[in-house]
Amino acid sequence: CQLPLSKSQADALLRQLANHWEEEYDTLCELIAHAAIVYMDETGWKVGNEKCSLWAFASRLHRVFLFGCHKDDATLDAMLPPDVFDGIGVSDDAAVYSNRFTQAQKCWAHLLRKAIKLAMMYPGEAKYQQFLDSLLEIFHAGKRSAADGRLGEAGRRQRVAELEGRLSQLLQPYPCETTPAMSPPERDFTKLVGELGRLMLAEELFTFVLEPNVEATNNQSERNLRSPAQDRNAGRTNKTAKGARRRSVIVSVLQSLRVNLENFSLTTVVAETGRWMKEGLSLFAKQWQKLQAEEKARTAEAATASSG
């Protein structure tokens, strides 16, 4: 903006803005925790000399970023409390997500990349290419089923059973546990076979077929991390935990505005946040009030039906 600001002045303004938006940030966290579908991903993020993580959570209309957090159960419990979040969690196969959600969708992009890497690095091994081709066929069949509007619930469950049968047939000839005698590529291939089998048994591969609103990948969260990852690679991380918190608040509010505003620009952001100050209620607070009212109405309706 070509403003003649010193670093200390810019720092003070950003600190004030983050303090002003703390309530909006807390509301965004509540909205994410009550969302029907949440996409999540994480990457490395340093705070001073400490190696931490950046965790990104996304629902249809909301984004929450946690800069400088720890990638552990405690952080995930705080963000998606088990007694509150009963939606579908879409993630990669990191251990922290294991057995976390009532329904889950594991990211197919992560799985396919592993198969693609093996086929590209070892073109002389025909089975790697054959495995990749068959896995892609199963995935694309799942995508077609997910998009088939003619299917009802029973039809979708039947399609999932068929897809799982095809995947079982693909995995059956191969071992699922590694041995010390295996070569590095064969070890990676065996791990992928075991991972696919485990996720299939956990019913976390074809949730996107049962629930058409669910995407088969968490690429949405990966895209949300792209710009911060570029900052990280350029050394523009945080020096203090307070700085990381400030960044979390500001980035979360701005990125949530990006998906809510028809036209995202400095002008529209200033106009929208100015309206918050005049009305005393932010866009996210209105969405939270609406969600609470809907949940209250559903609870009352369920109570009435039960008593009747």
PDB file of C-alpha atoms in Angstrom:
ATOM      1  CA  CYS A   1       0.000   0.000   0.000  1.00  0.00           C
ATOM      2  CA  GLN A   2       3.100   2.260  -0.054  1.00  0.00           C
ATOM      3  CA  LEU A   3       2.405   3.493   3.466  1.00  0.00           C
ATOM      4  CA  PRO A   4       5.339   5.179   5.248  1.00  0.00           C
ATOM      5  CA  LEU A   5       5.249   2.848   8.273  1.00  0.00           C
ATOM      6  CA  SER A   6       8.150   1.703  10.384  1.00  0.00           C
ATOM      7  CA  LYS A   7       8.388  -1.951  11.439  1.00  0.00           C
ATOM      8  CA  SER A   8       7.356  -1.051  14.980  1.00  0.00           C
ATOM      9  CA  GLN A   9       4.282   0.810  13.723  1.00  0.00           C
ATOM     10  CA  ALA A  10       3.272  -2.085  11.482  1.00  0.00           C
ATOM     11  CA  ASP A  11       3.812  -4.492  14.364  1.00  0.00           C
ATOM     12  CA  ALA A  12       1.618  -2.399  16.657  1.00  0.00           C
ATOM     13  CA  LEU A  13      -1.169  -2.186  14.067  1.00  0.00           C
ATOM     14  CA  LEU A  14      -1.129  -5.937  13.445  1.00  0.00           C
ATOM     15  CA  ARG A  15      -1.177  -6.599  17.182  1.00  0.00           C
ATOM     16  CA  GLN A  16      -4.199  -4.331  17.609  1.00  0.00           C
ATOM     17  CA  LEU A  17      -5.975  -5.976  14.690  1.00  0.00           C
ATOM     18  CA  ALA A  18      -5.394  -9.462  16.099  1.00  0.00           C
ATOM     19  CA  ASN A  19      -6.664  -8.381  19.520  1.00  0.00           C
ATOM     20  CA  HIS A  20      -9.726  -6.857  17.879  1.00  0.00           C
ATOM     21  CA  TRP A  21     -10.449 -10.084  15.968  1.00  0.00           C
ATOM     22  CA  GLU A  22      -9.912 -12.531  18.846  1.00  0.00           C
ATOM     23  CA  GLU A  23     -13.649 -12.992  19.326  1.00  0.00           C
ATOM     24  CA  GLU A  24     -14.142 -13.670  15.614  1.00  0.00           C
ATOM     25  CA  TYR A  25     -11.345 -16.233  15.717  1.00  0.00           C
ATOM     26  CA  ASP A  26     -12.965 -18.041  18.653  1.00  0.00           C
ATOM     27  CA  THR A  27     -16.273 -18.043  16.768  1.00  0.00           C
ATOM     28  CA  LEU A  28     -14.572 -19.562  13.723  1.00  0.00           C
ATOM     29  CA  CYS A  29     -13.179 -22.330  15.935  1.00  0.00           C
ATOM     30  CA  GLU A  30     -16.700 -23.047  17.212  1.00  0.00           C
ATOM     31  CA  LEU A  31     -18.082 -23.131  13.671  1.00  0.00           C
ATOM     32  CA  ILE A  32     -15.373 -25.562  12.557  1.00  0.00           C
ATOM     33  CA  ALA A  33     -16.020 -27.827  15.567  1.00  0.00           C
ATOM     34  CA  HIS A  34     -19.724 -27.998  14.651  1.00  0.00           C
ATOM     35  CA  ALA A  35     -19.217 -28.426  10.893  1.00  0.00           C
ATOM     36  CA  ALA A  36     -20.587 -31.440   9.047  1.00  0.00           C
ATOM     37  CA  ILE A  37     -17.343 -31.942   7.083  1.00  0.00           C
ATOM     38  CA  VAL A  38     -13.869 -30.728   8.028  1.00  0.00           C
ATOM     39  CA  TYR A  39     -10.782 -30.969   5.826  1.00  0.00           C
ATOM     40  CA  MET A  40      -7.450 -30.816   7.621  1.00  0.00           C
ATOM     41  CA  ASP A  41      -3.751 -30.873   6.880  1.00  0.00           C
ATOM     42  CA  GLU A  42      -0.527 -29.782   8.522  1.00  0.00           C
ATOM     43  CA  THR A  43       3.043 -28.812   7.727  1.00  0.00           C
ATOM     44  CA  GLY A  44       6.158 -27.681   9.563  1.00  0.00           C
ATOM     45  CA  TRP A  45       6.363 -24.195  11.075  1.00  0.00           C
ATOM     46  CA  LYS A  46       9.131 -22.793  13.268  1.00  0.00           C
ATOM     47  CA  VAL A  47       8.632 -20.475  16.233  1.00  0.00           C
ATOM     48  CA  GLY A  48      12.054 -19.076  16.987  1.00  0.00           C
ATOM     49  CA  ASN A  49      14.322 -22.112  17.011  1.00  0.00           C
ATOM     50  CA  GLU A  50      11.543 -24.506  18.022  1.00  0.00           C
ATOM     51  CA  LYS A  51      10.194 -26.865  15.386  1.00  0.00           C
ATOM     52  CA  CYS A  52       6.409 -26.696  15.507  1.00  0.00           C
ATOM     53  CA  SER A  53       3.562 -27.199  13.052  1.00  0.00           C
ATOM     54  CA  LEU A  54       0.996 -25.247  11.118  1.00  0.00           C
ATOM     55  CA  TRP A  55      -2.399 -26.937  11.150  1.00  0.00           C
ATOM     56  CA  ALA A  56      -5.145 -25.877   8.754  1.00  0.00           C
ATOM     57  CA  PHE A  57      -8.830 -26.748   9.153  1.00  0.00           C
ATOM     58  CA  ALA A  58     -11.466 -25.993   6.529  1.00  0.00           C
ATOM     59  CA  SER A  59     -15.229 -26.372   6.282  1.00  0.00           C
ATOM     60  CA  ARG A  60     -17.456 -25.137   3.482  1.00  0.00           C
ATOM     61  CA  LEU A  61     -17.426 -21.507   4.642  1.00  0.00           C
ATOM     62  CA  HIS A  62     -14.726 -21.306   7.287  1.00  0.00           C
ATOM     63  CA  ARG A  63     -10.965 -21.593   7.680  1.00  0.00           C
ATOM     64  CA  VAL A  64      -8.912 -21.869  10.862  1.00  0.00           C
ATOM     65  CA  PHE A  65      -5.123 -21.824  10.933  1.00  0.00           C
ATOM     66  CA  LEU A  66      -2.985 -22.775  13.931  1.00  0.00           C
ATOM     67  CA  PHE A  67       0.533 -21.423  13.449  1.00  0.00           C
ATOM     68  CA  GLY A  68       3.207 -22.735  15.805  1.00  0.00           C
ATOM     69  CA  CYS A  69       1.130 -25.533  17.331  1.00  0.00           C
ATOM     70  CA  HIS A  70       2.095 -29.083  18.258  1.00  0.00           C
ATOM     71  CA  LYS A  71       0.922 -31.885  15.995  1.00  0.00           C
ATOM     72  CA  ASP A  72      -0.551 -34.055  18.734  1.00  0.00           C
ATOM     73  CA  ASP A  73      -3.784 -35.375  20.222  1.00  0.00           C
ATOM     74  CA  ALA A  74      -4.097 -32.450  22.630  1.00  0.00           C
ATOM     75  CA  THR A  75      -4.141 -29.888  19.817  1.00  0.00           C
ATOM     76  CA  LEU A  76      -6.638 -31.911  17.788  1.00  0.00           C
ATOM     77  CA  ASP A  77      -8.847 -32.434  20.857  1.00  0.00           C
ATOM     78  CA  ALA A  78      -8.871 -28.684  21.483  1.00  0.00           C
ATOM     79  CA  MET A  79      -9.780 -27.916  17.885  1.00  0.00           C
ATOM     80  CA  LEU A  80     -12.259 -30.756  17.290  1.00  0.00           C
ATOM     81  CA  PRO A  81     -13.436 -31.881  20.754  1.00  0.00           C
ATOM     82  CA  PRO A  82     -14.601 -35.529  20.587  1.00  0.00           C
ATOM     83  CA  ASP A  83     -17.782 -34.666  22.517  1.00  0.00           C
ATOM     84  CA  VAL A  84     -18.635 -31.866  20.072  1.00  0.00           C
ATOM     85  CA  PHE A  85     -17.433 -32.800  16.597  1.00  0.00           C
ATOM     86  CA  ASP A  86     -19.522 -35.590  15.081  1.00  0.00           C
ATOM     87  CA  GLY A  87     -18.918 -34.744  11.445  1.00  0.00           C
ATOM     88  CA  ILE A  88     -16.728 -36.326   8.780  1.00  0.00           C
ATOM     89  CA  GLY A  89     -12.982 -35.732   9.058  1.00  0.00           C
ATOM     90  CA  VAL A  90     -11.055 -35.660   5.775  1.00  0.00           C
ATOM     91  CA  SER A  91      -7.305 -36.053   6.238  1.00  0.00           C
ATOM     92  CA  ASP A  92      -4.192 -37.941   5.265  1.00  0.00           C
ATOM     93  CA  ASP A  93      -3.218 -41.125   7.097  1.00  0.00           C
ATOM     94  CA  ALA A  94      -1.080 -39.508   9.805  1.00  0.00           C
ATOM     95  CA  ALA A  95      -1.195 -41.371  13.131  1.00  0.00           C
ATOM     96  CA  VAL A  96      -2.803 -38.427  14.950  1.00  0.00           C
ATOM     97  CA  TYR A  97      -5.994 -38.926  12.890  1.00  0.00           C
ATOM     98  CA  SER A  98      -6.310 -42.653  13.574  1.00  0.00           C
ATOM     99  CA  ASN A  99      -9.689 -43.663  15.061  1.00  0.00           C
ATOM    100  CA  ARG A 100     -10.563 -40.016  15.684  1.00  0.00           C
ATOM    101  CA  PHE A 101     -13.864 -39.527  13.904  1.00  0.00           C
ATOM    102  CA  THR A 102     -17.255 -41.202  13.672  1.00  0.00           C
ATOM    103  CA  GLN A 103     -16.802 -41.070   9.898  1.00  0.00           C
ATOM    104  CA  ALA A 104     -13.573 -40.381   8.060  1.00  0.00           C
ATOM    105  CA  GLN A 105     -12.298 -40.037   4.522  1.00  0.00           C
ATOM    106  CA  LYS A 106      -8.617 -40.623   3.937  1.00  0.00           C
ATOM    107  CA  CYS A 107      -7.026 -38.609   1.164  1.00  0.00           C
ATOM    108  CA  TRP A 108      -6.767 -40.548  -2.089  1.00  0.00           C
ATOM    109  CA  ALA A 109      -4.255 -38.047  -3.480  1.00  0.00           C
ATOM    110  CA  HIS A 110      -1.704 -39.070  -0.841  1.00  0.00           C
ATOM    111  CA  LEU A 111      -2.210 -42.757  -1.633  1.00  0.00           C
ATOM    112  CA  LEU A 112      -2.066 -42.322  -5.402  1.00  0.00           C
ATOM    113  CA  ARG A 113       1.110 -40.239  -5.154  1.00  0.00           C
ATOM    114  CA  LYS A 114       2.861 -43.138  -3.463  1.00  0.00           C
ATOM    115  CA  ALA A 115       1.829 -45.503  -6.260  1.00  0.00           C
ATOM    116  CA  ILE A 116       2.801 -42.942  -8.923  1.00  0.00           C
ATOM    117  CA  LYS A 117       6.230 -42.447  -7.327  1.00  0.00           C
ATOM    118  CA  LEU A 118       6.961 -46.180  -7.442  1.00  0.00           C
ATOM    119  CA  ALA A 119       5.843 -46.494 -11.075  1.00  0.00           C
ATOM    120  CA  MET A 120       7.930 -43.500 -12.151  1.00  0.00           C
ATOM    121  CA  MET A 121      11.088 -44.333 -10.201  1.00  0.00           C
ATOM    122  CA  TYR A 122      11.130 -48.003 -11.171  1.00  0.00           C
ATOM    123  CA  PRO A 123       9.778 -48.242 -14.741  1.00  0.00           C
ATOM    124  CA  GLY A 124      11.400 -51.663 -15.114  1.00  0.00           C
ATOM    125  CA  GLU A 125       9.032 -53.114 -12.496  1.00  0.00           C
ATOM    126  CA  ALA A 126       5.871 -53.754 -14.509  1.00  0.00           C
ATOM    127  CA  LYS A 127       3.823 -54.654 -11.435  1.00  0.00           C
ATOM    128  CA  TYR A 128       4.141 -51.118 -10.036  1.00  0.00           C
ATOM    129  CA  GLN A 129       2.610 -49.619 -13.192  1.00  0.00           C
ATOM    130  CA  GLN A 130      -0.058 -52.310 -13.323  1.00  0.00           C
ATOM    131  CA  PHE A 131      -0.912 -51.707  -9.678  1.00  0.00           C
ATOM    132  CA  LEU A 132      -1.142 -47.954 -10.292  1.00  0.00           C
ATOM    133  CA  ASP A 133      -3.385 -48.428 -13.338  1.00  0.00           C
ATOM    134  CA  SER A 134      -5.761 -50.701 -11.416  1.00  0.00           C
ATOM    135  CA  LEU A 135      -5.813 -48.388  -8.388  1.00  0.00           C
ATOM    136  CA  LEU A 136      -6.640 -45.420 -10.617  1.00  0.00           C
ATOM    137  CA  GLU A 137      -9.468 -47.389 -12.249  1.00  0.00           C
ATOM    138  CA  ILE A 138     -10.970 -48.104  -8.824  1.00  0.00           C
ATOM    139  CA  PHE A 139     -10.627 -44.475  -7.781  1.00  0.00           C
ATOM    140  CA  HIS A 140     -12.248 -43.153 -10.969  1.00  0.00           C
ATOM    141  CA  ALA A 141     -15.054 -45.700 -10.610  1.00  0.00           C
ATOM    142  CA  GLY A 142     -15.625 -44.329  -7.124  1.00  0.00           C
ATOM    143  CA  LYS A 143     -15.710 -40.768  -8.439  1.00  0.00           C
ATOM    144  CA  ARG A 144     -18.315 -41.748 -11.067  1.00  0.00           C
ATOM    145  CA  SER A 145     -20.448 -43.423  -8.405  1.00  0.00           C
ATOM    146  CA  ALA A 146     -20.185 -40.392  -6.129  1.00  0.00           C
ATOM    147  CA  ALA A 147     -21.422 -38.151  -8.946  1.00  0.00           C
ATOM    148  CA  ASP A 148     -24.291 -40.470  -9.923  1.00  0.00           C
ATOM    149  CA  GLY A 149     -27.379 -38.623  -8.761  1.00  0.00           C
ATOM    150  CA  ARG A 150     -29.619 -41.594  -9.493  1.00  0.00           C
ATOM    151  CA  LEU A 151     -28.196 -43.601  -6.590  1.00  0.00           C
ATOM    152  CA  GLY A 152     -29.993 -43.734  -3.271  1.00  0.00           C
ATOM    153  CA  GLU A 153     -28.488 -44.806   0.033  1.00  0.00           C
ATOM    154  CA  ALA A 154     -28.828 -48.528  -0.703  1.00  0.00           C
ATOM    155  CA  GLY A 155     -27.374 -48.084  -4.169  1.00  0.00           C
ATOM    156  CA  ARG A 156     -24.379 -46.200  -2.820  1.00  0.00           C
ATOM    157  CA  ARG A 157     -23.680 -48.872  -0.237  1.00  0.00           C
ATOM    158  CA  GLN A 158     -23.831 -51.485  -2.977  1.00  0.00           C
ATOM    159  CA  ARG A 159     -21.322 -49.507  -5.051  1.00  0.00           C
ATOM    160  CA  VAL A 160     -18.979 -49.235  -2.071  1.00  0.00           C
ATOM    161  CA  ALA A 161     -19.177 -53.002  -1.535  1.00  0.00           C
ATOM    162  CA  GLU A 162     -18.282 -53.516  -5.200  1.00  0.00           C
ATOM    163  CA  LEU A 163     -15.353 -51.085  -4.994  1.00  0.00           C
ATOM    164  CA  GLU A 164     -14.049 -52.724  -1.837  1.00  0.00           C
ATOM    165  CA  GLY A 165     -14.310 -56.103  -3.577  1.00  0.00           C
ATOM    166  CA  ARG A 166     -12.236 -54.837  -6.504  1.00  0.00           C
ATOM    167  CA  LEU A 167      -9.645 -53.350  -4.149  1.00  0.00           C
ATOM    168  CA  SER A 168      -9.447 -56.584  -2.123  1.00  0.00           C
ATOM    169  CA  GLN A 169      -8.844 -58.507  -5.336  1.00  0.00           C
ATOM    170  CA  LEU A 170      -6.076 -56.061  -6.311  1.00  0.00           C
ATOM    171  CA  LEU A 171      -4.325 -56.323  -2.926  1.00  0.00           C
ATOM    172  CA  GLN A 172      -4.714 -60.071  -2.404  1.00  0.00           C
ATOM    173  CA  PRO A 173      -1.612 -61.291  -4.322  1.00  0.00           C
ATOM    174  CA  TYR A 174       0.781 -59.048  -2.393  1.00  0.00           C
ATOM    175  CA  PRO A 175       2.169 -59.243   1.158  1.00  0.00           C
ATOM    176  CA  CYS A 176       1.057 -56.506   3.539  1.00  0.00           C
ATOM    177  CA  GLU A 177       3.928 -56.747   6.029  1.00  0.00           C
ATOM    178  CA  THR A 178       7.543 -55.848   5.345  1.00  0.00           C
ATOM    179  CA  THR A 179      10.544 -58.088   5.979  1.00  0.00           C
ATOM    180  CA  PRO A 180      14.231 -57.162   6.460  1.00  0.00           C
ATOM    181  CA  ALA A 181      15.136 -58.896   3.188  1.00  0.00           C
ATOM    182  CA  MET A 182      12.974 -56.570   1.080  1.00  0.00           C
ATOM    183  CA  SER A 183      14.562 -53.957  -1.178  1.00  0.00           C
ATOM    184  CA  PRO A 184      13.633 -50.293  -0.479  1.00  0.00           C
ATOM    185  CA  PRO A 185      11.084 -50.039  -3.329  1.00  0.00           C
ATOM    186  CA  GLU A 186       9.514 -53.378  -2.411  1.00  0.00           C
ATOM    187  CA  ARG A 187       9.288 -52.244   1.204  1.00  0.00           C
ATOM    188  CA  ASP A 188       7.520 -49.026   0.141  1.00  0.00           C
ATOM    189  CA  PHE A 189       5.164 -51.006  -2.100  1.00  0.00           C
ATOM    190  CA  THR A 190       4.326 -53.432   0.703  1.00  0.00           C
ATOM    191  CA  LYS A 191       3.648 -50.556   3.090  1.00  0.00           C
ATOM    192  CA  LEU A 192       1.245 -49.041   0.544  1.00  0.00           C
ATOM    193  CA  VAL A 193      -0.562 -52.376   0.139  1.00  0.00           C
ATOM    194  CA  GLY A 194      -0.864 -52.677   3.926  1.00  0.00           C
ATOM    195  CA  GLU A 195      -2.070 -49.090   4.265  1.00  0.00           C
ATOM    196  CA  LEU A 196      -4.776 -49.541   1.631  1.00  0.00           C
ATOM    197  CA  GLY A 197      -5.950 -52.768   3.251  1.00  0.00           C
ATOM    198  CA  ARG A 198      -6.063 -51.218   6.713  1.00  0.00           C
ATOM    199  CA  LEU A 199      -7.984 -48.143   5.545  1.00  0.00           C
ATOM    200  CA  MET A 200     -10.433 -50.290   3.601  1.00  0.00           C
ATOM    201  CA  LEU A 201     -11.187 -52.377   6.703  1.00  0.00           C
ATOM    202  CA  ALA A 202     -11.652 -49.168   8.676  1.00  0.00           C
ATOM    203  CA  GLU A 203     -14.175 -48.009   6.013  1.00  0.00           C
ATOM    204  CA  GLU A 204     -12.233 -44.793   5.405  1.00  0.00           C
ATOM    205  CA  LEU A 205     -11.598 -45.023   1.656  1.00  0.00           C
ATOM    206  CA  PHE A 206     -15.046 -44.688   0.068  1.00  0.00           C
ATOM    207  CA  THR A 207     -16.928 -42.347   2.384  1.00  0.00           C
ATOM    208  CA  PHE A 208     -16.991 -39.907  -0.546  1.00  0.00           C
ATOM    209  CA  VAL A 209     -19.201 -42.397  -2.436  1.00  0.00           C
ATOM    210  CA  LEU A 210     -21.652 -42.700   0.461  1.00  0.00           C
ATOM    211  CA  GLU A 211     -21.667 -38.929   1.093  1.00  0.00           C
ATOM    212  CA  PRO A 212     -21.510 -37.033  -2.234  1.00  0.00           C
ATOM    213  CA  ASN A 213     -20.733 -33.727  -0.486  1.00  0.00           C
ATOM    214  CA  VAL A 214     -17.437 -35.160   0.747  1.00  0.00           C
ATOM    215  CA  GLU A 215     -14.373 -34.817  -1.463  1.00  0.00           C
ATOM    216  CA  ALA A 216     -12.095 -37.792  -1.976  1.00  0.00           C
ATOM    217  CA  THR A 217      -8.980 -35.771  -1.110  1.00  0.00           C
ATOM    218  CA  ASN A 218      -7.950 -33.067   1.322  1.00  0.00           C
ATOM    219  CA  ASN A 219      -6.437 -31.006  -1.488  1.00  0.00           C
ATOM    220  CA  GLN A 220      -8.496 -28.078  -0.244  1.00  0.00           C
ATOM    221  CA  SER A 221      -6.428 -27.926   2.937  1.00  0.00           C
ATOM    222  CA  GLU A 222      -3.217 -28.451   0.972  1.00  0.00           C
ATOM    223  CA  ARG A 223      -4.093 -25.420  -1.156  1.00  0.00           C
ATOM    224  CA  ASN A 224      -4.743 -23.405   2.002  1.00  0.00           C
ATOM    225  CA  LEU A 225      -1.226 -24.262   3.184  1.00  0.00           C
ATOM    226  CA  ARG A 226       0.476 -23.313  -0.088  1.00  0.00           C
ATOM    227  CA  SER A 227       1.024 -19.622   0.673  1.00  0.00           C
ATOM    228  CA  PRO A 228       2.170 -20.159   4.291  1.00  0.00           C
ATOM    229  CA  ALA A 229       4.506 -22.918   3.058  1.00  0.00           C
ATOM    230  CA  GLN A 230       6.088 -20.419   0.679  1.00  0.00           C
ATOM    231  CA  ASP A 231       6.538 -18.021   3.600  1.00  0.00           C
ATOM    232  CA  ARG A 232       8.155 -20.802   5.609  1.00  0.00           C
ATOM    233  CA  ASN A 233      10.516 -21.743   2.800  1.00  0.00           C
ATOM    234  CA  ALA A 234      11.581 -18.104   2.572  1.00  0.00           C
ATOM    235  CA  GLY A 235      12.275 -17.998   6.326  1.00  0.00           C
ATOM    236  CA  ARG A 236       9.263 -15.799   7.142  1.00  0.00           C
ATOM    237  CA  THR A 237       8.036 -17.793  10.137  1.00  0.00           C
ATOM    238  CA  ASN A 238       7.456 -16.497  13.687  1.00  0.00           C
ATOM    239  CA  LYS A 239       9.934 -15.474  16.340  1.00  0.00           C
ATOM    240  CA  THR A 240       7.545 -15.830  19.296  1.00  0.00           C
ATOM    241  CA  ALA A 241       4.439 -17.760  20.318  1.00  0.00           C
ATOM    242  CA  LYS A 242       2.534 -14.446  20.533  1.00  0.00           C
ATOM    243  CA  GLY A 243       3.473 -13.707  16.947  1.00  0.00           C
ATOM    244  CA  ALA A 244       2.245 -17.131  15.879  1.00  0.00           C
ATOM    245  CA  ARG A 245      -1.045 -16.572  17.684  1.00  0.00           C
ATOM    246  CA  ARG A 246      -1.444 -13.164  16.050  1.00  0.00           C
ATOM    247  CA  ARG A 247      -0.827 -14.696  12.665  1.00  0.00           C
ATOM    248  CA  SER A 248      -3.379 -17.453  13.358  1.00  0.00           C
ATOM    249  CA  VAL A 249      -6.096 -14.925  14.158  1.00  0.00           C
ATOM    250  CA  ILE A 250      -5.513 -12.579  11.237  1.00  0.00           C
ATOM    251  CA  VAL A 251      -4.999 -15.262   8.573  1.00  0.00           C
ATOM    252  CA  SER A 252      -8.032 -17.272   9.752  1.00  0.00           C
ATOM    253  CA  VAL A 253     -10.373 -14.271   9.603  1.00  0.00           C
ATOM    254  CA  LEU A 254      -9.084 -13.099   6.215  1.00  0.00           C
ATOM    255  CA  GLN A 255      -9.177 -16.550   4.624  1.00  0.00           C
ATOM    256  CA  SER A 256     -12.699 -17.130   5.960  1.00  0.00           C
ATOM    257  CA  LEU A 257     -13.751 -13.803   4.471  1.00  0.00           C
ATOM    258  CA  ARG A 258     -12.219 -14.925   1.167  1.00  0.00           C
ATOM    259  CA  VAL A 259     -14.707 -17.813   0.880  1.00  0.00           C
ATOM    260  CA  ASN A 260     -17.677 -15.795   2.171  1.00  0.00           C
ATOM    261  CA  LEU A 261     -17.333 -12.624   0.097  1.00  0.00           C
ATOM    262  CA  GLU A 262     -18.394 -12.712  -3.540  1.00  0.00           C
ATOM    263  CA  ASN A 263     -15.497 -10.401  -4.394  1.00  0.00           C
ATOM    264  CA  PHE A 264     -12.483 -10.595  -2.075  1.00  0.00           C
ATOM    265  CA  SER A 265     -10.428  -7.400  -2.097  1.00  0.00           C
ATOM    266  CA  LEU A 266      -9.086  -4.845   0.338  1.00  0.00           C
ATOM    267  CA  THR A 267     -12.098  -2.639  -0.390  1.00  0.00           C
ATOM    268  CA  THR A 268     -14.674  -5.362   0.292  1.00  0.00           C
ATOM    269  CA  VAL A 269     -12.860  -6.565   3.420  1.00  0.00           C
ATOM    270  CA  VAL A 270     -12.750  -3.048   4.863  1.00  0.00           C
ATOM    271  CA  ALA A 271     -16.429  -2.551   4.024  1.00  0.00           C
ATOM    272  CA  GLU A 272     -17.433  -5.868   5.624  1.00  0.00           C
ATOM    273  CA  THR A 273     -15.399  -5.427   8.808  1.00  0.00           C
ATOM    274  CA  GLY A 274     -16.579  -1.822   9.048  1.00  0.00           C
ATOM    275  CA  ARG A 275     -20.144  -3.112   9.043  1.00  0.00           C
ATOM    276  CA  TRP A 276     -19.246  -5.372  11.979  1.00  0.00           C
ATOM    277  CA  MET A 277     -18.205  -2.334  13.994  1.00  0.00           C
ATOM    278  CA  LYS A 278     -21.392  -0.451  13.167  1.00  0.00           C
ATOM    279  CA  GLU A 279     -23.756  -3.349  13.859  1.00  0.00           C
ATOM    280  CA  GLY A 280     -21.800  -4.842  16.743  1.00  0.00           C
ATOM    281  CA  LEU A 281     -22.054  -8.308  15.193  1.00  0.00           C
ATOM    282  CA  SER A 282     -19.700  -9.961  12.738  1.00  0.00           C
ATOM    283  CA  LEU A 283     -20.638 -12.169   9.795  1.00  0.00           C
ATOM    284  CA  PHE A 284     -19.280 -15.196  11.675  1.00  0.00           C
ATOM    285  CA  ALA A 285     -21.238 -14.336  14.823  1.00  0.00           C
ATOM    286  CA  LYS A 286     -24.426 -14.258  12.731  1.00  0.00           C
ATOM    287  CA  GLN A 287     -23.583 -17.648  11.238  1.00  0.00           C
ATOM    288  CA  TRP A 288     -22.921 -19.052  14.723  1.00  0.00           C
ATOM    289  CA  GLN A 289     -26.250 -17.704  16.032  1.00  0.00           C
ATOM    290  CA  LYS A 290     -28.062 -19.244  13.078  1.00  0.00           C
ATOM    291  CA  LEU A 291     -26.379 -22.603  13.676  1.00  0.00           C
ATOM    292  CA  GLN A 292     -27.291 -22.552  17.369  1.00  0.00           C
ATOM    293  CA  ALA A 293     -30.915 -21.729  16.535  1.00  0.00           C
ATOM    294  CA  GLU A 294     -31.086 -24.610  14.047  1.00  0.00           C
ATOM    295  CA  GLU A 295     -29.615 -27.057  16.573  1.00  0.00           C
ATOM    296  CA  LYS A 296     -32.056 -25.849  19.231  1.00  0.00           C
ATOM    297  CA  ALA A 297     -34.982 -26.339  16.838  1.00  0.00           C
ATOM    298  CA  ARG A 298     -33.814 -29.876  15.978  1.00  0.00           C
ATOM    299  CA  THR A 299     -33.471 -30.738  19.649  1.00  0.00           C
ATOM    300  CA  ALA A 300     -36.975 -29.451  20.402  1.00  0.00           C
ATOM    301  CA  GLU A 301     -38.397 -31.352  17.433  1.00  0.00           C
ATOM    302  CA  ALA A 302     -36.702 -34.558  18.549  1.00  0.00           C
ATOM    303  CA  ALA A 303     -38.020 -34.099  22.104  1.00  0.00           C
ATOM    304  CA  THR A 304     -41.541 -33.554  20.786  1.00  0.00           C
ATOM    305  CA  ALA A 305     -41.358 -36.667  18.611  1.00  0.00           C
ATOM    306  CA  SER A 306     -40.044 -38.727  21.515  1.00  0.00           C
ATOM    307  CA  SER A 307     -42.759 -37.594  23.905  1.00  0.00           C
ATOM    308  CA  GLY A 308     -45.432 -38.200  21.246  1.00  0.00           C
TER     309      GLY A 308
END
